[in-house]
mmCIF file with all atom_site columns, C-alpha atoms in Angstrom:
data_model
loop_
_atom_site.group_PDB
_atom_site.id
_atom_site.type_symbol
_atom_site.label_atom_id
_atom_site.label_alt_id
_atom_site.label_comp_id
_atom_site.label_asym_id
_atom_site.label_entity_id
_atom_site.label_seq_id
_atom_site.pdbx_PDB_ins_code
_atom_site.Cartn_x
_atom_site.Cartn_y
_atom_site.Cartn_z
_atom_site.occupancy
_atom_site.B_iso_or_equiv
_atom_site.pdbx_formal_charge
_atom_site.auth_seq_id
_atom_site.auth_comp_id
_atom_site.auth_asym_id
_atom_site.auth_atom_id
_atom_site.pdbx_PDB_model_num
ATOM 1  C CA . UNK A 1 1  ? 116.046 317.031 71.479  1.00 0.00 ? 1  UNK A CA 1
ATOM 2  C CA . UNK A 1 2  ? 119.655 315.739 71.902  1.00 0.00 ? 2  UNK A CA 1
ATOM 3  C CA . UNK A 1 3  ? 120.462 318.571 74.430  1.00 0.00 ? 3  UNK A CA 1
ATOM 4  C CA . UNK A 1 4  ? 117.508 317.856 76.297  1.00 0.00 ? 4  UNK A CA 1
ATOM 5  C CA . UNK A 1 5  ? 118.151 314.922 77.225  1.00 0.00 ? 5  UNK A CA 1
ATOM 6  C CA . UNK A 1 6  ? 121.936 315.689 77.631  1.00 0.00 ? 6  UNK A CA 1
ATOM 7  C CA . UNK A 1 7  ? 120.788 318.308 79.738  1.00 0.00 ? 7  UNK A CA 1
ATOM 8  C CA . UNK A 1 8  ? 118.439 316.276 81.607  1.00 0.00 ? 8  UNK A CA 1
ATOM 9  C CA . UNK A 1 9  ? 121.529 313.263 82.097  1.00 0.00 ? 9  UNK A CA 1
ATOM 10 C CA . UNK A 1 10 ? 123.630 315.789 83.872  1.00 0.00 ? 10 UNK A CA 1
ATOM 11 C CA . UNK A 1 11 ? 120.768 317.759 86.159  1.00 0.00 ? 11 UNK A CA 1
ATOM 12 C CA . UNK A 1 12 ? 120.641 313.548 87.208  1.00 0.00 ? 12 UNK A CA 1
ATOM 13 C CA . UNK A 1 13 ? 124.182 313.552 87.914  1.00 0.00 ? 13 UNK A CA 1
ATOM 14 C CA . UNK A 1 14 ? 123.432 316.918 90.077  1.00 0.00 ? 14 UNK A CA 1
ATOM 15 C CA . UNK A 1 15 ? 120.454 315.028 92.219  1.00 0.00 ? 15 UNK A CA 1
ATOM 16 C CA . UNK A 1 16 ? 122.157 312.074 92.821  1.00 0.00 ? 16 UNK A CA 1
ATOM 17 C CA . UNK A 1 17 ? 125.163 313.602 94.776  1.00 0.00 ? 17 UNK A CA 1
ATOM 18 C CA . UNK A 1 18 ? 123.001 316.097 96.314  1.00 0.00 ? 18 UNK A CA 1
ATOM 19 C CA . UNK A 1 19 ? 121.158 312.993 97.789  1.00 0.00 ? 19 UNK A CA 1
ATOM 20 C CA . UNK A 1 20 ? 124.289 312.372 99.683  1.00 0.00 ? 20 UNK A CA 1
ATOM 21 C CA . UNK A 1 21 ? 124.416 315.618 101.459 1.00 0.00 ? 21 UNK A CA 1
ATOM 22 C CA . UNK A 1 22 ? 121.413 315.104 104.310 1.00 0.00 ? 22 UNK A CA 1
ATOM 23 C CA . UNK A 1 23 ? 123.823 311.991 105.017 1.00 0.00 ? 23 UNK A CA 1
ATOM 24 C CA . UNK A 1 24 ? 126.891 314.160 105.482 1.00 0.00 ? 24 UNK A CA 1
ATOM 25 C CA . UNK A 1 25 ? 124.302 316.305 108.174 1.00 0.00 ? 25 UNK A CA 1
ATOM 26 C CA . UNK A 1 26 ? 123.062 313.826 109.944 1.00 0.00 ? 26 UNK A CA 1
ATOM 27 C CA . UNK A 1 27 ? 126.637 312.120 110.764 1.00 0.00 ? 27 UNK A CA 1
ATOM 28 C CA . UNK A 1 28 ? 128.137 315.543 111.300 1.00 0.00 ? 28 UNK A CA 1
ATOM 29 C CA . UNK A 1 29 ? 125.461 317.056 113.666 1.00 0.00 ? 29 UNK A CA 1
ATOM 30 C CA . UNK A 1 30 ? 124.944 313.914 115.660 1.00 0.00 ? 30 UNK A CA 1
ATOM 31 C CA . UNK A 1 31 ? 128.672 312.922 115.401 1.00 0.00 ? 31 UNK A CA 1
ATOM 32 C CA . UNK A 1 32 ? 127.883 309.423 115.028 1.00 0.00 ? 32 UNK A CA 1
ATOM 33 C CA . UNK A 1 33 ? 128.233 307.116 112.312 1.00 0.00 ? 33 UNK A CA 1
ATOM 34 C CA . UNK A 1 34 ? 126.323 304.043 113.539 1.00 0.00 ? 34 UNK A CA 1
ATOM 35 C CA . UNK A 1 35 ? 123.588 303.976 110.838 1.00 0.00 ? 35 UNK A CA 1
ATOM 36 C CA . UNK A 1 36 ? 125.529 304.193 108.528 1.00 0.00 ? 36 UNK A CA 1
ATOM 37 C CA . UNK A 1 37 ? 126.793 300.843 106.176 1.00 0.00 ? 37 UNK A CA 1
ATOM 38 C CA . UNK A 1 38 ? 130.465 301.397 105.133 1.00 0.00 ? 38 UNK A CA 1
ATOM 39 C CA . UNK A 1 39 ? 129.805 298.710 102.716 1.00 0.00 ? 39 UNK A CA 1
ATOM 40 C CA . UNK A 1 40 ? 127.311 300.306 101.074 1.00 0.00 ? 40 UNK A CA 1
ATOM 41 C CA . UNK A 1 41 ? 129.038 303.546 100.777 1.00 0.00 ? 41 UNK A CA 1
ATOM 42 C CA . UNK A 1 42 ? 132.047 302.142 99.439  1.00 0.00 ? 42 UNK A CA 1
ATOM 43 C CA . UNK A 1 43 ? 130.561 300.013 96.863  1.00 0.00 ? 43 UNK A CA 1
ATOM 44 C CA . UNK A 1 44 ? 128.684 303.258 95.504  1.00 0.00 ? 44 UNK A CA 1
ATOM 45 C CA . UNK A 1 45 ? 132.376 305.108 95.580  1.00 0.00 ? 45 UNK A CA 1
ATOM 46 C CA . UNK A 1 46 ? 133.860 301.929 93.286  1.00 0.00 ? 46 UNK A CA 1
ATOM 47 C CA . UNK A 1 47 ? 131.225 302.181 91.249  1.00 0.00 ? 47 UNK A CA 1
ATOM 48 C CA . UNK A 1 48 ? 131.636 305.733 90.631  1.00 0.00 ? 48 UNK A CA 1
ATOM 49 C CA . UNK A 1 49 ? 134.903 305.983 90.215  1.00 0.00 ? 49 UNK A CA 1
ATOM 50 C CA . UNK A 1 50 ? 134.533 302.794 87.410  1.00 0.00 ? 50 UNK A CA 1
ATOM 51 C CA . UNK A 1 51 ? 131.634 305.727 86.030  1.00 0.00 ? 51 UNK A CA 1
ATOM 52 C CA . UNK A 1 52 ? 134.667 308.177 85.937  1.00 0.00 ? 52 UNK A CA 1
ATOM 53 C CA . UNK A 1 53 ? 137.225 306.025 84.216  1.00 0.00 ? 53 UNK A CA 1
ATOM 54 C CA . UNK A 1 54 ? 134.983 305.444 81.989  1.00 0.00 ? 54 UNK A CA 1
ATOM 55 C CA . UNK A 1 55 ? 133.723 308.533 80.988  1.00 0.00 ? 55 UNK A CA 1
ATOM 56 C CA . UNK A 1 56 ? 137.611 309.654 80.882  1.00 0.00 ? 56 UNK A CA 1
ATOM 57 C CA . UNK A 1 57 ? 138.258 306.648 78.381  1.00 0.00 ? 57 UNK A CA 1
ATOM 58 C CA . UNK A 1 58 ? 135.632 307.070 76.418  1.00 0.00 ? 58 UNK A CA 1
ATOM 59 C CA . UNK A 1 59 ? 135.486 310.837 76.453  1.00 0.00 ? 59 UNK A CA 1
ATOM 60 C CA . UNK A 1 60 ? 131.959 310.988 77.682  1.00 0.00 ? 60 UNK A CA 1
ATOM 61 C CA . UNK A 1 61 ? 132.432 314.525 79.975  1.00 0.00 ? 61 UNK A CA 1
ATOM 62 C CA . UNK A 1 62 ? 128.805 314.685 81.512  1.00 0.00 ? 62 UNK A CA 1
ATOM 63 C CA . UNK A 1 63 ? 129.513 311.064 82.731  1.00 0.00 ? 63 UNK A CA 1
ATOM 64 C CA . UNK A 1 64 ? 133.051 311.579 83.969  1.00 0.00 ? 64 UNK A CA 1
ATOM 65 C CA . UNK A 1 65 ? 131.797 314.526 85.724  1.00 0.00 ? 65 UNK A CA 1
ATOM 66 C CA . UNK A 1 66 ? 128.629 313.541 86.935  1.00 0.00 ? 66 UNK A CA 1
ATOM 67 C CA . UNK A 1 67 ? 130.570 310.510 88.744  1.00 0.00 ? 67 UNK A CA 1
ATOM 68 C CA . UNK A 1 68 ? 133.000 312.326 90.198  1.00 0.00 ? 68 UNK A CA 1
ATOM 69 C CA . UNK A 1 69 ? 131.044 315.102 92.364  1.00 0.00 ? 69 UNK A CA 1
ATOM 70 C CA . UNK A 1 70 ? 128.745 311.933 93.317  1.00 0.00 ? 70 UNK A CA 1
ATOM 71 C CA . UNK A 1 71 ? 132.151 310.481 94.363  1.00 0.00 ? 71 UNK A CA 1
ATOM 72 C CA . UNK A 1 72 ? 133.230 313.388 96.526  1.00 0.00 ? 72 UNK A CA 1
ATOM 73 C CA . UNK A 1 73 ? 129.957 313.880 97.992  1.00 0.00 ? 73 UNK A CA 1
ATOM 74 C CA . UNK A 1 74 ? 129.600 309.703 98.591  1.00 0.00 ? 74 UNK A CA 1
ATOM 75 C CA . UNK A 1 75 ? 133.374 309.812 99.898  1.00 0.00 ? 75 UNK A CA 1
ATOM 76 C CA . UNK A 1 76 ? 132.418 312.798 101.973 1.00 0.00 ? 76 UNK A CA 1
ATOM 77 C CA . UNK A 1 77 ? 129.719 309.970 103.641 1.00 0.00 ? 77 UNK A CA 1
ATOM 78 C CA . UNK A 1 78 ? 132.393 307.481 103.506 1.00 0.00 ? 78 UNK A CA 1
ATOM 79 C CA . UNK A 1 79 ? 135.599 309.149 104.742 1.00 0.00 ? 79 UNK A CA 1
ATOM 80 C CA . UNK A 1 80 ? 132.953 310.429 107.723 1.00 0.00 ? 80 UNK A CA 1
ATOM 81 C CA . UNK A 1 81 ? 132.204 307.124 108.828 1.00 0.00 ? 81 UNK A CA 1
ATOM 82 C CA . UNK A 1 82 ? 135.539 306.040 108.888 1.00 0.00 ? 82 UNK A CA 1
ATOM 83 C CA . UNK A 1 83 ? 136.050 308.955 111.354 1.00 0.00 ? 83 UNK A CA 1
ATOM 84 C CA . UNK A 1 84 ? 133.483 308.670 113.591 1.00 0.00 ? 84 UNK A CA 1
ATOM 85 C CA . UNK A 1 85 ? 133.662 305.393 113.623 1.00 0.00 ? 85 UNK A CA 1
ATOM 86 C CA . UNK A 1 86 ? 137.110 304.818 114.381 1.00 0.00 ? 86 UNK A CA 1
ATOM 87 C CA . UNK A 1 87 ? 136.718 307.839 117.046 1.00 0.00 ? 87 UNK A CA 1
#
């Protein structure tokens, strides 16, 4: 039951960045960035990268792991926004 549930923790980890990715779309077909609240974004990057630190310190891989392709995915939103914004 354990590695359910482990399993089930990760596949999480898995939808949650992949919710980032229609973001990344959108800003990239329509080049704009307007939408989008750099706020937001960057609170959910501190907040995962707290969730990877974490995880490192405590030696919880799935969580360190999980956090960090939600970060890249989430900084891929971010850093995109920046851009366009700034373009």
């Amino acid at each position: 039951m354990k590695e359910i549930v482990t399993f089930i923790f990760g596949l999480g980890f898995v939808f949650n960045s992949a919710l980032f990715i229609p973001q990344i779309i959108r800003i990239l077909k329509t080049k704009s960035a307007t939408n989008v609240s750099l706020v937001s974004f960057a609170g959910f990057n501190m907040i995962q990268l707290n969730g990877i630190l974490y995880g490192h310190y405590y030696n919880d891989l799935i969580l360190m792991y999980g956090n960090f392709i939600s970060f890249i995915t989430c900084g891929a939103v971010t850093l995109l926004a920046i851009y366009y914004r700034n373009k």
